[in-house]
Coordinates of C-alpha atoms and ligand atoms in Angstrom, one line a residue:
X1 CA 7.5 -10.3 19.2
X2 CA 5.6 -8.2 16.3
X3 CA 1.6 -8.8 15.7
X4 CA 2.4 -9.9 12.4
X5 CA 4.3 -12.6 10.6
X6 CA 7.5 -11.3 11.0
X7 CA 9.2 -11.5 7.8
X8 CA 11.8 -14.1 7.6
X9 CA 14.9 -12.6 8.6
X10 CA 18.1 -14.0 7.8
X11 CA 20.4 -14.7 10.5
X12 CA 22.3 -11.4 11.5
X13 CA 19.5 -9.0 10.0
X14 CA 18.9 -6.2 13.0
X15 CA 15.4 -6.0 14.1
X16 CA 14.3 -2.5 12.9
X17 CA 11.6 -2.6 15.9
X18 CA 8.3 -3.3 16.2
X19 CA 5.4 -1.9 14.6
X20 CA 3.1 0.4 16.3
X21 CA -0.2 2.3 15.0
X22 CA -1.3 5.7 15.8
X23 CA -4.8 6.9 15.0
X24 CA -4.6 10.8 14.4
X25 CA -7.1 13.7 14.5
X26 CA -7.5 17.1 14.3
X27 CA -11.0 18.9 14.4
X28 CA -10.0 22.4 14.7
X29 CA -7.9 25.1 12.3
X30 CA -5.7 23.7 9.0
X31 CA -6.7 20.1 10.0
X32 CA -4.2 18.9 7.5
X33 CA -1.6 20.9 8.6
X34 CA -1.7 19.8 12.1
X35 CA -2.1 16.1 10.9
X36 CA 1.1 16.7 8.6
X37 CA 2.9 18.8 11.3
X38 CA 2.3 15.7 13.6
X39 CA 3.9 13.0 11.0
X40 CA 6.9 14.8 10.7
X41 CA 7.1 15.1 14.6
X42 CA 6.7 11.6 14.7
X43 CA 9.3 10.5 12.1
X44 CA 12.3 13.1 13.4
X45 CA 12.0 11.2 17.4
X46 CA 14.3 9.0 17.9
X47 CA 13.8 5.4 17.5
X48 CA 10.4 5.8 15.8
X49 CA 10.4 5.4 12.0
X50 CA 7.2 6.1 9.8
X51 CA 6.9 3.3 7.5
X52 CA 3.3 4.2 6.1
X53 CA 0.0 6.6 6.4
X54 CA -3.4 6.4 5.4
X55 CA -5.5 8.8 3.7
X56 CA -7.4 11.6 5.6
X57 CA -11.1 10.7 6.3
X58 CA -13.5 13.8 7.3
X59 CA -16.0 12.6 9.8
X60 CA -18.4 13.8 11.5
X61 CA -17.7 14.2 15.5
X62 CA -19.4 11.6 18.1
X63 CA -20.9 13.5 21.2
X64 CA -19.5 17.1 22.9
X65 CA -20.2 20.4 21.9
X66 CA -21.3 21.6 18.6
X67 CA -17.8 21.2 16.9
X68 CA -16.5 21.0 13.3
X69 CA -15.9 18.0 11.6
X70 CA -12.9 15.5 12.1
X71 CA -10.4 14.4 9.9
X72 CA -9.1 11.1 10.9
X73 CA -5.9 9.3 9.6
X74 CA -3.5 6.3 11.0
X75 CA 0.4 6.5 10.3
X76 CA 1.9 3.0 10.3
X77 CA 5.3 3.5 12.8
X78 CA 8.5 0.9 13.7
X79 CA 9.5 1.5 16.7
X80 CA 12.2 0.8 19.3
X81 CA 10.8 2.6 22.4
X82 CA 8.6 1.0 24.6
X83 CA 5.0 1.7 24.5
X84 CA 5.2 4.0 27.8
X85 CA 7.7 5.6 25.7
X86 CA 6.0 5.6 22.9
X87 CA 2.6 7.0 24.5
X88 CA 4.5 9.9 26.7
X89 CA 6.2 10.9 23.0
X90 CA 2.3 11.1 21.4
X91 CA 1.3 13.3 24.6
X92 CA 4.0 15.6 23.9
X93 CA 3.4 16.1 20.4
X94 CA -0.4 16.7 21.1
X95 CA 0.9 19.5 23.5
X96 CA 3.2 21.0 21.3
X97 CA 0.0 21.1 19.2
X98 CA -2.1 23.2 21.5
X99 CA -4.0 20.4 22.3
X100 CA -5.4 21.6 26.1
X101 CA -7.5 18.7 27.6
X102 CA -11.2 20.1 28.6
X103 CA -14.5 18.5 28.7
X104 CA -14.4 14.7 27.0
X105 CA -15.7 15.0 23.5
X106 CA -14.3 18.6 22.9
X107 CA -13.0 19.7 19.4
X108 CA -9.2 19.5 19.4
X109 CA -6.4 21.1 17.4
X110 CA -4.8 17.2 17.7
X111 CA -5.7 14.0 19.0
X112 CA -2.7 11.1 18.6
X113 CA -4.2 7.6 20.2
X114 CA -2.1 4.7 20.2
X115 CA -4.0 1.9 18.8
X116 CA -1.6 -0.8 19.4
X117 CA 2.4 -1.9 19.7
X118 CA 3.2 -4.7 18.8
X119 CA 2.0 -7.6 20.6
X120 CA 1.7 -5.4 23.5
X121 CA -1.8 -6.1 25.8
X122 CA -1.9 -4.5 28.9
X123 CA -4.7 -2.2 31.1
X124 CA -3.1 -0.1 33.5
X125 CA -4.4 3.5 34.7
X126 CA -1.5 5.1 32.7
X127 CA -2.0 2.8 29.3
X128 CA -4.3 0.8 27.7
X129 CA -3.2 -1.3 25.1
X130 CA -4.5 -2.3 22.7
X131 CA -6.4 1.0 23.0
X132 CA -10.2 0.5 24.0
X133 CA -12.1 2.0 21.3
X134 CA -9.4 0.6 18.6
X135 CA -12.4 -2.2 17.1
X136 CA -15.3 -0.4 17.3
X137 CA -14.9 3.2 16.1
X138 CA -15.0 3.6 11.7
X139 CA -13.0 6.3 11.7
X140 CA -10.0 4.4 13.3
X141 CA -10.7 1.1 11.4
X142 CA -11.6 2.5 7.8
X143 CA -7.7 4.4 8.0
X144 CA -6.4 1.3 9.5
X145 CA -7.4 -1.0 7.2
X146 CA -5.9 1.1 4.7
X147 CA -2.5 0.6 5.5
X148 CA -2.1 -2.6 7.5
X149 CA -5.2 -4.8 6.7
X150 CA -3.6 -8.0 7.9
X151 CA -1.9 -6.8 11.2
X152 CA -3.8 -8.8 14.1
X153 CA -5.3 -6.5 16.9
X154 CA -3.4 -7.5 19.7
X155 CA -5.4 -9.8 22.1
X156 CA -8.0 -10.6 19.7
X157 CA -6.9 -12.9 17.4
X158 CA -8.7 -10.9 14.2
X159 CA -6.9 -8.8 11.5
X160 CA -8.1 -4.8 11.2
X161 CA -9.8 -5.6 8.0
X162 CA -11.9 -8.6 9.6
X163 CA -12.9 -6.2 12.7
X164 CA -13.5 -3.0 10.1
X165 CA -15.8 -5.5 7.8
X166 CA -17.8 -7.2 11.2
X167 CA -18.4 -3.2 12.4
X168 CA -19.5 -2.2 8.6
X169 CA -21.9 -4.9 8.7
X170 CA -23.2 -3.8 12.0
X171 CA -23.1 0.2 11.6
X172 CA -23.1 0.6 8.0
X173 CA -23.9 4.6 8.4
X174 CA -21.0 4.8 10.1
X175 CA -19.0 3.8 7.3
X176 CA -21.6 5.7 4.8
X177 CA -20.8 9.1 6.9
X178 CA -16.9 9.0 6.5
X179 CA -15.3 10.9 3.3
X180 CA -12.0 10.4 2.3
X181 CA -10.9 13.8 1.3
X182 CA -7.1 13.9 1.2
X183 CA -4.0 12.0 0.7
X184 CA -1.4 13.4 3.6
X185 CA 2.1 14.3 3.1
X186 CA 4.6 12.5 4.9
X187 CA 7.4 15.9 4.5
X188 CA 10.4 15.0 5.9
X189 CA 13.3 17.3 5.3
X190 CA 14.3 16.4 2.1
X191 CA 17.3 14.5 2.0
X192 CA 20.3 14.0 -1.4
X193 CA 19.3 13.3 -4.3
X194 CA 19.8 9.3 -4.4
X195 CA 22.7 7.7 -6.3
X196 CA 21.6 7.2 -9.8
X197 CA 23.5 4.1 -10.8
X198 CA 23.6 3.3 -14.6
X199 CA 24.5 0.0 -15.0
X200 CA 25.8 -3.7 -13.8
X201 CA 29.2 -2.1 -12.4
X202 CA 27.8 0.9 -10.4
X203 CA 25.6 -1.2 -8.6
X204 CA 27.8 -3.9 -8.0
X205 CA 30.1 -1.1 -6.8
X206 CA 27.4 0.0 -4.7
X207 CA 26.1 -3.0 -3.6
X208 CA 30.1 -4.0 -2.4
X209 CA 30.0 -1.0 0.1
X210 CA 28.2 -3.0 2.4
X211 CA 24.8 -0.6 3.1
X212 CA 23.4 -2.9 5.4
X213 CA 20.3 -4.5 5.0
X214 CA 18.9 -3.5 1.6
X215 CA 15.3 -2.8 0.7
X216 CA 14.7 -3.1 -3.2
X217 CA 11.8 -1.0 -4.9
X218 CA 11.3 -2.4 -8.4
X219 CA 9.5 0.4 -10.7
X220 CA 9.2 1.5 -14.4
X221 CA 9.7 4.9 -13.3
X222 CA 6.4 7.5 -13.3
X223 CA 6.8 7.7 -9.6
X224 CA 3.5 8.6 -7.5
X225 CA 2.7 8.1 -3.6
X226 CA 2.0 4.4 -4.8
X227 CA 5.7 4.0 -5.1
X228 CA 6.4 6.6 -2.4
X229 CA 4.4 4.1 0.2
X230 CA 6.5 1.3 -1.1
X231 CA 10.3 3.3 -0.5
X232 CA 8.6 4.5 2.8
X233 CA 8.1 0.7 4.2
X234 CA 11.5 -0.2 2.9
X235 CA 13.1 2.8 4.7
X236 CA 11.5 2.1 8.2
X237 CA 12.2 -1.7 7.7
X238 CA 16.0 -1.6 6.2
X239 CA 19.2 0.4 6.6
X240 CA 19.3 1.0 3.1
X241 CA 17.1 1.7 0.2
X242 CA 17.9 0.8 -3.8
X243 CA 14.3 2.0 -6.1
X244 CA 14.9 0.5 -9.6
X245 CA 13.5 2.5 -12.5
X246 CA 13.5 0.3 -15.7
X247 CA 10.5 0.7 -18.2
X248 CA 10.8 -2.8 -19.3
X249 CA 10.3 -4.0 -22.7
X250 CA 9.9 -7.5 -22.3
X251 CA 6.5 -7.5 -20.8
X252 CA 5.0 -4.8 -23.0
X253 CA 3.1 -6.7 -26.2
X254 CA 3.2 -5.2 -29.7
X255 CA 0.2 -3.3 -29.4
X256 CA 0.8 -1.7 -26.0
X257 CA 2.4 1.4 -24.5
X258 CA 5.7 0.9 -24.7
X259 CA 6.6 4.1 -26.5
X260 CA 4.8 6.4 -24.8
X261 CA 4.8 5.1 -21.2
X262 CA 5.4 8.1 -19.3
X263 CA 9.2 8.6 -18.4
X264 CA 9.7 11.5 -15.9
X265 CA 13.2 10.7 -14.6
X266 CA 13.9 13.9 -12.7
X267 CA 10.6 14.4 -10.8
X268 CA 11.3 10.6 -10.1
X269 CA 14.6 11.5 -8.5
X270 CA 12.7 14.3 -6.4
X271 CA 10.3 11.5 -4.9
X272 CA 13.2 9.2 -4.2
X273 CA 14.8 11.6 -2.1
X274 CA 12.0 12.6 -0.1
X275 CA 11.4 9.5 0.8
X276 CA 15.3 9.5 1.7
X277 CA 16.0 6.9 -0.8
X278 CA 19.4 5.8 -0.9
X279 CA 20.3 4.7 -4.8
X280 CA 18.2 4.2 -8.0
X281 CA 19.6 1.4 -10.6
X282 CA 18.2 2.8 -13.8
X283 CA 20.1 0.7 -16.3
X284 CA 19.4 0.8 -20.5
X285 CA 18.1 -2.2 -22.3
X286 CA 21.6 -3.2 -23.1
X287 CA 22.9 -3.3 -19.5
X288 CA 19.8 -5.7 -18.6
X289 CA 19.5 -7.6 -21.7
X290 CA 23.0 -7.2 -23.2
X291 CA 23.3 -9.1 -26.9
X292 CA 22.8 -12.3 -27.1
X293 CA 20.4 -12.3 -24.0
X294 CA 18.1 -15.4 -24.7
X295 CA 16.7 -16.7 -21.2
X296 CA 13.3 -16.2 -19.7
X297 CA 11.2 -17.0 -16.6
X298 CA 7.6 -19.0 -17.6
X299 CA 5.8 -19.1 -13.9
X300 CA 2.9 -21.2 -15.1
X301 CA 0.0 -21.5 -12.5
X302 CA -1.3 -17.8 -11.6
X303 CA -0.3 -16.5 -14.9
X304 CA -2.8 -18.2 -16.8
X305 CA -5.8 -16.0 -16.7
X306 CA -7.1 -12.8 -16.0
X307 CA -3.6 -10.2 -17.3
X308 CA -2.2 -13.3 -18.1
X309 CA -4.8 -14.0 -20.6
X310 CA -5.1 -10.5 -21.8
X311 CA -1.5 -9.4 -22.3
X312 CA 0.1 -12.7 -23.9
X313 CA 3.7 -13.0 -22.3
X314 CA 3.0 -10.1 -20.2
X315 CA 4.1 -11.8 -17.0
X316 CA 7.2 -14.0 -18.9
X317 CA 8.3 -10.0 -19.1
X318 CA 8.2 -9.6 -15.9
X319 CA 8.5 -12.3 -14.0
X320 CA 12.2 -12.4 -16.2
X321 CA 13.1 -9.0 -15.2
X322 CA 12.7 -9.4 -11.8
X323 CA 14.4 -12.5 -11.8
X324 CA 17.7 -10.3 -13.3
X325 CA 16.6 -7.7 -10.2
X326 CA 16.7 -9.9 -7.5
X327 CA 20.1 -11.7 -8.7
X328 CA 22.0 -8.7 -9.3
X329 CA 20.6 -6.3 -6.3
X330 CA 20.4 -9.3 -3.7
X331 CA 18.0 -7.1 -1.7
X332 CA 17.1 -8.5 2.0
X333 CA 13.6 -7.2 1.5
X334 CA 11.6 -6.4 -2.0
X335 CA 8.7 -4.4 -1.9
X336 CA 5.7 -4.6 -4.4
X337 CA 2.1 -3.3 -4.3
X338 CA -1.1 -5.2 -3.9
X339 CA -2.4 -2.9 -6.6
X340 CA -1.3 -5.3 -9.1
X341 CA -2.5 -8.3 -7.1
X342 CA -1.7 -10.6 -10.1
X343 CA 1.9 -9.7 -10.2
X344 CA 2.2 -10.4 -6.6
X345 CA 1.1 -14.3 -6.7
X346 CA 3.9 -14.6 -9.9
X347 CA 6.5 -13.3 -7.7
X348 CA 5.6 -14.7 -4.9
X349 CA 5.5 -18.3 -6.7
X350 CA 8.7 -17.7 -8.7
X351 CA 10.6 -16.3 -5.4
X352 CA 9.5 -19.1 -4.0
X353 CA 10.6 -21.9 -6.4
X354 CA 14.0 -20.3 -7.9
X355 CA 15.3 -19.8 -4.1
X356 CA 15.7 -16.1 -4.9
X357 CA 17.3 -14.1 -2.0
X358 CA 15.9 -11.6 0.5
X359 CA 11.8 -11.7 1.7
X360 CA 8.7 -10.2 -0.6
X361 CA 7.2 -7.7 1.1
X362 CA 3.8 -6.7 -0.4
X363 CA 2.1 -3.3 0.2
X364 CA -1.7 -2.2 0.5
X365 CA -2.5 -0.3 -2.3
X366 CA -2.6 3.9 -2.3
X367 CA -5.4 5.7 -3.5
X368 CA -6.4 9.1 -4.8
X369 CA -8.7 10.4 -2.0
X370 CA -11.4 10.1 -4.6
X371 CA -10.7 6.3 -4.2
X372 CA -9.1 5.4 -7.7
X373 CA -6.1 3.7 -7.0
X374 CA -3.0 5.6 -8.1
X375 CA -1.3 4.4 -11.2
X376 CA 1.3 5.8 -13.4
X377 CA -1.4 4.9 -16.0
X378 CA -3.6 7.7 -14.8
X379 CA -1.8 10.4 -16.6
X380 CA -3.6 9.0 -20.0
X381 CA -7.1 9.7 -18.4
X382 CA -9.2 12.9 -19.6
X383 CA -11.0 14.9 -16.3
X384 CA -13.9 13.2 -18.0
X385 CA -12.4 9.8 -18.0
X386 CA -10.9 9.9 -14.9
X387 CA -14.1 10.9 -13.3
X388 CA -16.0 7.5 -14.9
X389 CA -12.8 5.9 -13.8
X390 CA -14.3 6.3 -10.5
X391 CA -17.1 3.5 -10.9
X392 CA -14.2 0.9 -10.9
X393 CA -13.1 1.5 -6.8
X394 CA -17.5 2.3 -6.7
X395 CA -17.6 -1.6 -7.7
X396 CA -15.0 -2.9 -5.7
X397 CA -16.9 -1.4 -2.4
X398 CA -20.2 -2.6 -3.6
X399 CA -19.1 -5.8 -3.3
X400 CA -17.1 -5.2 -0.1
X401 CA -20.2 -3.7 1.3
X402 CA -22.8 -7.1 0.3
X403 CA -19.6 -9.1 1.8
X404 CA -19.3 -7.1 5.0
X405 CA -23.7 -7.6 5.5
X406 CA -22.8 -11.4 5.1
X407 CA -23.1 -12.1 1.3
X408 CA -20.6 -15.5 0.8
X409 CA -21.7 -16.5 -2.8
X410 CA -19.2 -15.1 -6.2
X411 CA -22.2 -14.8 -8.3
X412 CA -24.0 -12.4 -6.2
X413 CA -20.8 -10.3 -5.5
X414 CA -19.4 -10.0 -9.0
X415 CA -23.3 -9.5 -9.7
X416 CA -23.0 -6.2 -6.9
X417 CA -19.4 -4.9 -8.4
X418 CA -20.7 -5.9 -11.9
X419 CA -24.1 -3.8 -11.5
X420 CA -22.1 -0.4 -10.6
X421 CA -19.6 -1.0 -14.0
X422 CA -22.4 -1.4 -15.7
X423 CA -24.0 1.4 -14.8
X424 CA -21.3 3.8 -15.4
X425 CA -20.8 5.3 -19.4
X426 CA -18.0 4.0 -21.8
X427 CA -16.8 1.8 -19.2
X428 CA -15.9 -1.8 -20.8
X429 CA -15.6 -4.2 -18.4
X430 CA -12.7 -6.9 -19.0
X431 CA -13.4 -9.2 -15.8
X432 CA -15.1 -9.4 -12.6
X433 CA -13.9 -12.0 -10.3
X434 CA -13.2 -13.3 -7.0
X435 CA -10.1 -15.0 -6.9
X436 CA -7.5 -17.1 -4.2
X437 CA -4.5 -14.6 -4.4
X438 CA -1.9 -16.9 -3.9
X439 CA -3.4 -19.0 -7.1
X440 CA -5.0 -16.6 -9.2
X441 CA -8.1 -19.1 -9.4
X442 CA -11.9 -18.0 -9.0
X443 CA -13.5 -19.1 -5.7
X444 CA -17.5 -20.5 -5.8
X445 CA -18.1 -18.4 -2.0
X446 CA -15.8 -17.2 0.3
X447 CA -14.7 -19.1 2.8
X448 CA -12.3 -18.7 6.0
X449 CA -9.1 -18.4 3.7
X450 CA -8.9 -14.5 2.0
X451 CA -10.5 -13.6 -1.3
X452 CA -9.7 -11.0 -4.0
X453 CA -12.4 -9.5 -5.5
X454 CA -10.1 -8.3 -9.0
X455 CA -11.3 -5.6 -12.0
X456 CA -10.1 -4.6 -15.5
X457 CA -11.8 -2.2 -17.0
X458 CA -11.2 0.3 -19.9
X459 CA -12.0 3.8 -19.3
X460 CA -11.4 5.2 -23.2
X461 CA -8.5 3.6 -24.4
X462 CA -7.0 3.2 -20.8
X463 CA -6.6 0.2 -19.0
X464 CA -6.9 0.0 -15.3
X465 CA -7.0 -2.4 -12.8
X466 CA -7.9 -2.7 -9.5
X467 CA -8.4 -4.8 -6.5
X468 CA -9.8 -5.0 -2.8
X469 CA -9.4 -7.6 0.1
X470 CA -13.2 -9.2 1.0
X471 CA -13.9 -9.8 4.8
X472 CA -10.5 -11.0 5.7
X473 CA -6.9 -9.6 4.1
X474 CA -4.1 -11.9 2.8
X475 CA -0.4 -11.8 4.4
X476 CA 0.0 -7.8 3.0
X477 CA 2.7 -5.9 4.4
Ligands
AMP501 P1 5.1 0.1 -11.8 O1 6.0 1.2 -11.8 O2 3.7 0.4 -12.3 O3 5.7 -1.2 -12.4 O4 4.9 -0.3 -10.2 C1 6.0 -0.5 -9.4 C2 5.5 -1.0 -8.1 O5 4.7 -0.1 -7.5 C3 4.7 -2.3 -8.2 O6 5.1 -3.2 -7.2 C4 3.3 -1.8 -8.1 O7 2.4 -2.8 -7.7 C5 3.4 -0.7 -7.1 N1 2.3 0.2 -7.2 C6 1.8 0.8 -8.3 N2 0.7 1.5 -8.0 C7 0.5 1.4 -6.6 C8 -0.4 1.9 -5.7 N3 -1.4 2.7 -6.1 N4 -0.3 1.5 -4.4 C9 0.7 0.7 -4.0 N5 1.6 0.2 -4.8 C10 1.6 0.5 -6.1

């Protein structure tokens, strides 16, 4: 029993656990360091697998002695131990840590709570689960929300993100008062460098060794902690990981970036292996689309506006690529990133109607601790850019913020996102919208089902786009 949709498994695919969430925090010393020093105590137990963390969020503390403030995270595990287990593991990592209990409330060098496990709902003297304070504390639900938005809290029949957005609308300073300041480093020994696999042979040869269950990571290379999240989940939920890098030249038009997209191969290969990737298939042009190649994949449906609109045959490029991915890696799980939200409902719809192998796994989307979400695209930005970059994530909370204090209606929250863009210099907005993600369509008001609030904008000659969940998530990762 998980407290998600489990993702369909085919028959024979070993249950890689369960998943569990731990809220971390440290208020006293290298708070990062003790937050770091407890993720890789958490990932080397055995049985426990660390499949995603959020960002660090300084907080100020609740009650106790004058005391510094908090930094606050929540590290996404799968788990075979039971929760007693589980919970005795998190005690002894918060000793090894220093941590001495006191007076309630006291500052601490680290505090590990386990929020839930699985579907796991039980209230004994030893363990509470899921933990008592997990719904009504910002600091736990803004981290939480970050990296598992749709997971149901166990027992109440509501998703993290619809219990962070009813607590925002009721203690909105609460929110206000937490900073993001830092993305955390999930440093596990660093393992080989993955197999780099050039072409249709090495990865069949690969692929005929018979790793397992596979987890495929489909990039254009330009790795950041966006694509680090995504090799993570596939390593705590498969036996083996296989990252593509392929800078793909069918969904680039004739006046975009093709030339210059940023190609750092070997840094790339760093990433992949501290992530403990397993293989990258990096194949040329020719070993994809070898002469004579003349077939492509037209999803109609969500392709038709928004990117679709903007960048003519944009999504025929990918959606035809991927199609190649999934036929010749036959993954059991592929991972993608919310981040390009569009991109998900083509895959989703063509994975759907082509019968392609495995299950799509989608992934909340990493941001700078500055809020913009990470994109290889970054790198184009100027310091001065960058920092008017910032209105576009501004927007997207705007919005989030009217939705969570019971604003329903489009108008008014594209009006909200629409008024920060607006606001901020030389940035050209391409589209405001709320949208069904499955369909890519703009809803009148939000409803029970969950809505997208979507942005392009350009920031100089930079495109960026960007996207957040309003009041309730989607079926995420
Ligand atoms: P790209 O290399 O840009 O084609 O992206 C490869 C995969 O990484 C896609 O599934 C993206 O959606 C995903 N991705 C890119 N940026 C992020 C991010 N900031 N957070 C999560 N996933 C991301």
């Amino acid at each position: 029993m998980t407290s998600r949709p489990a993702a369909p498994r085919r028959p024979g695919l070993p249950a890689p656990g369960q998943p569990a969430f731990v809220a971390l925090g440290s208020n006293v010393g290298d708070r990062r360091a003790h937050l770091e020093a407890a993720l890789v105590a958490l990932g080397a137990t055995p049985g426990v697998r660390v499949a995603a963390v959020s960002a660090a969020y300084q907080n100020p503390p609740v009650g106790g002695p004058p005391q510094d403030d908090y930094w606050n995270a929540v590290a996404e595990l799968v788990t075979t131990l039971s929760p007693e287990a589980l919970a005795a593991r998190l005690h002894a990592v918060e000793a090894a840590a220093g941590r001495v209990r006191t007076v309630p409330a006291a500052p601490r060098t680290l505090d590990l709570d386990l929020l839930s496990c699985g579907d796991e709902v039980c209230r004994t003297p030893a363990l509470e689960l899921p933990h008592p304070r997990a719904t009504c504390r910002a600091f736990g639900l803004a981290p939480w929300a970050d990296v598992a938005p749709d997971a149901v809290v166990p027992g109440t029949g509501a998703t993290v993100l619809a219990h962070a957005t009813r607590l925002r609308g009721r203690e909105p300073a609460a929110f206000a008062a937490l900073r993001r300041v830092a993305l955390l480093r999930v440093a596990a020994p660093r393992g080989a460098r993955p197999a780099v696999l050039p072409d249709a042979e090495a990865l069949a040869a690969w692929r005929a060794r018979g790793e397992g269950t596979v987890g495929l990571v489909p990039t254009m290379g330009a790795l950041h902690e966006g694509h680090a999240s995504l090799a993570r989940r596939a390593r705590a939920a498969c036996d083996a990981v296989l990252a593509t890098i392929f800078v793909n030249p069918l969904q680039f038009g004739p006046t975009e970036d093709l030339a210059r997209y940023p190609r750092t191969f070997d840094a790339d290969l760093d990433l992949l292996a501290d992530v403990g990737a397993d293989a990258v298939y990096a194949p040329t042009v020719d070993d994809l689309y070898p002469a004579g190649f003349s077939t492509h994949v037209d999803v109609d449906g969500p392709t038709a506006g928004f990117e679709g609109a903007a960048r003519p045959g944009h999504f025929r490029g990918v959606a035809t690529v991927v199609a190649k991915l999934f036929a010749r890696t036959r993954p059991d799980r592929a991972f993608f990133g919310r981040k390009d939200a569009q991109q998900v409902a083509v895959v989703r719809r063509m994975h759907a109607d082509l019968d392609l192998p495995g299950a799509v796994v989608v992934a909340p989307t990493v941001r700078d601790a500055d809020g913009l979400a990470l994109s290889s695209r970054n790198r184009y930005l100027t310091p001065d850019e960058r920092a008017r970059a910032l209105a576009i994530p501004r927007a997207l909370d705007a919005a989030r913020a009217r939705a969570a204090a019971g604003e329903r209606r489009r108008d008014a929250l594209v009006a909200a996102a629409r008024a920060v863009l607006d606001g901020a210099a030389d940035v050209a907005t391409a589209y405001v919208e709320v949208v069904d993600p499955a369909r890519f369509v703009p809803l009148a008001e939000l409803g029970a089902a969950p809505a997208l609030l979507v942005v392009a904008a350009k920031v100089g000659t930079t495109r960026l786009i960007d996207n957040e969940w309003l009041l309730a998530p989607g079926d995420d990762a």
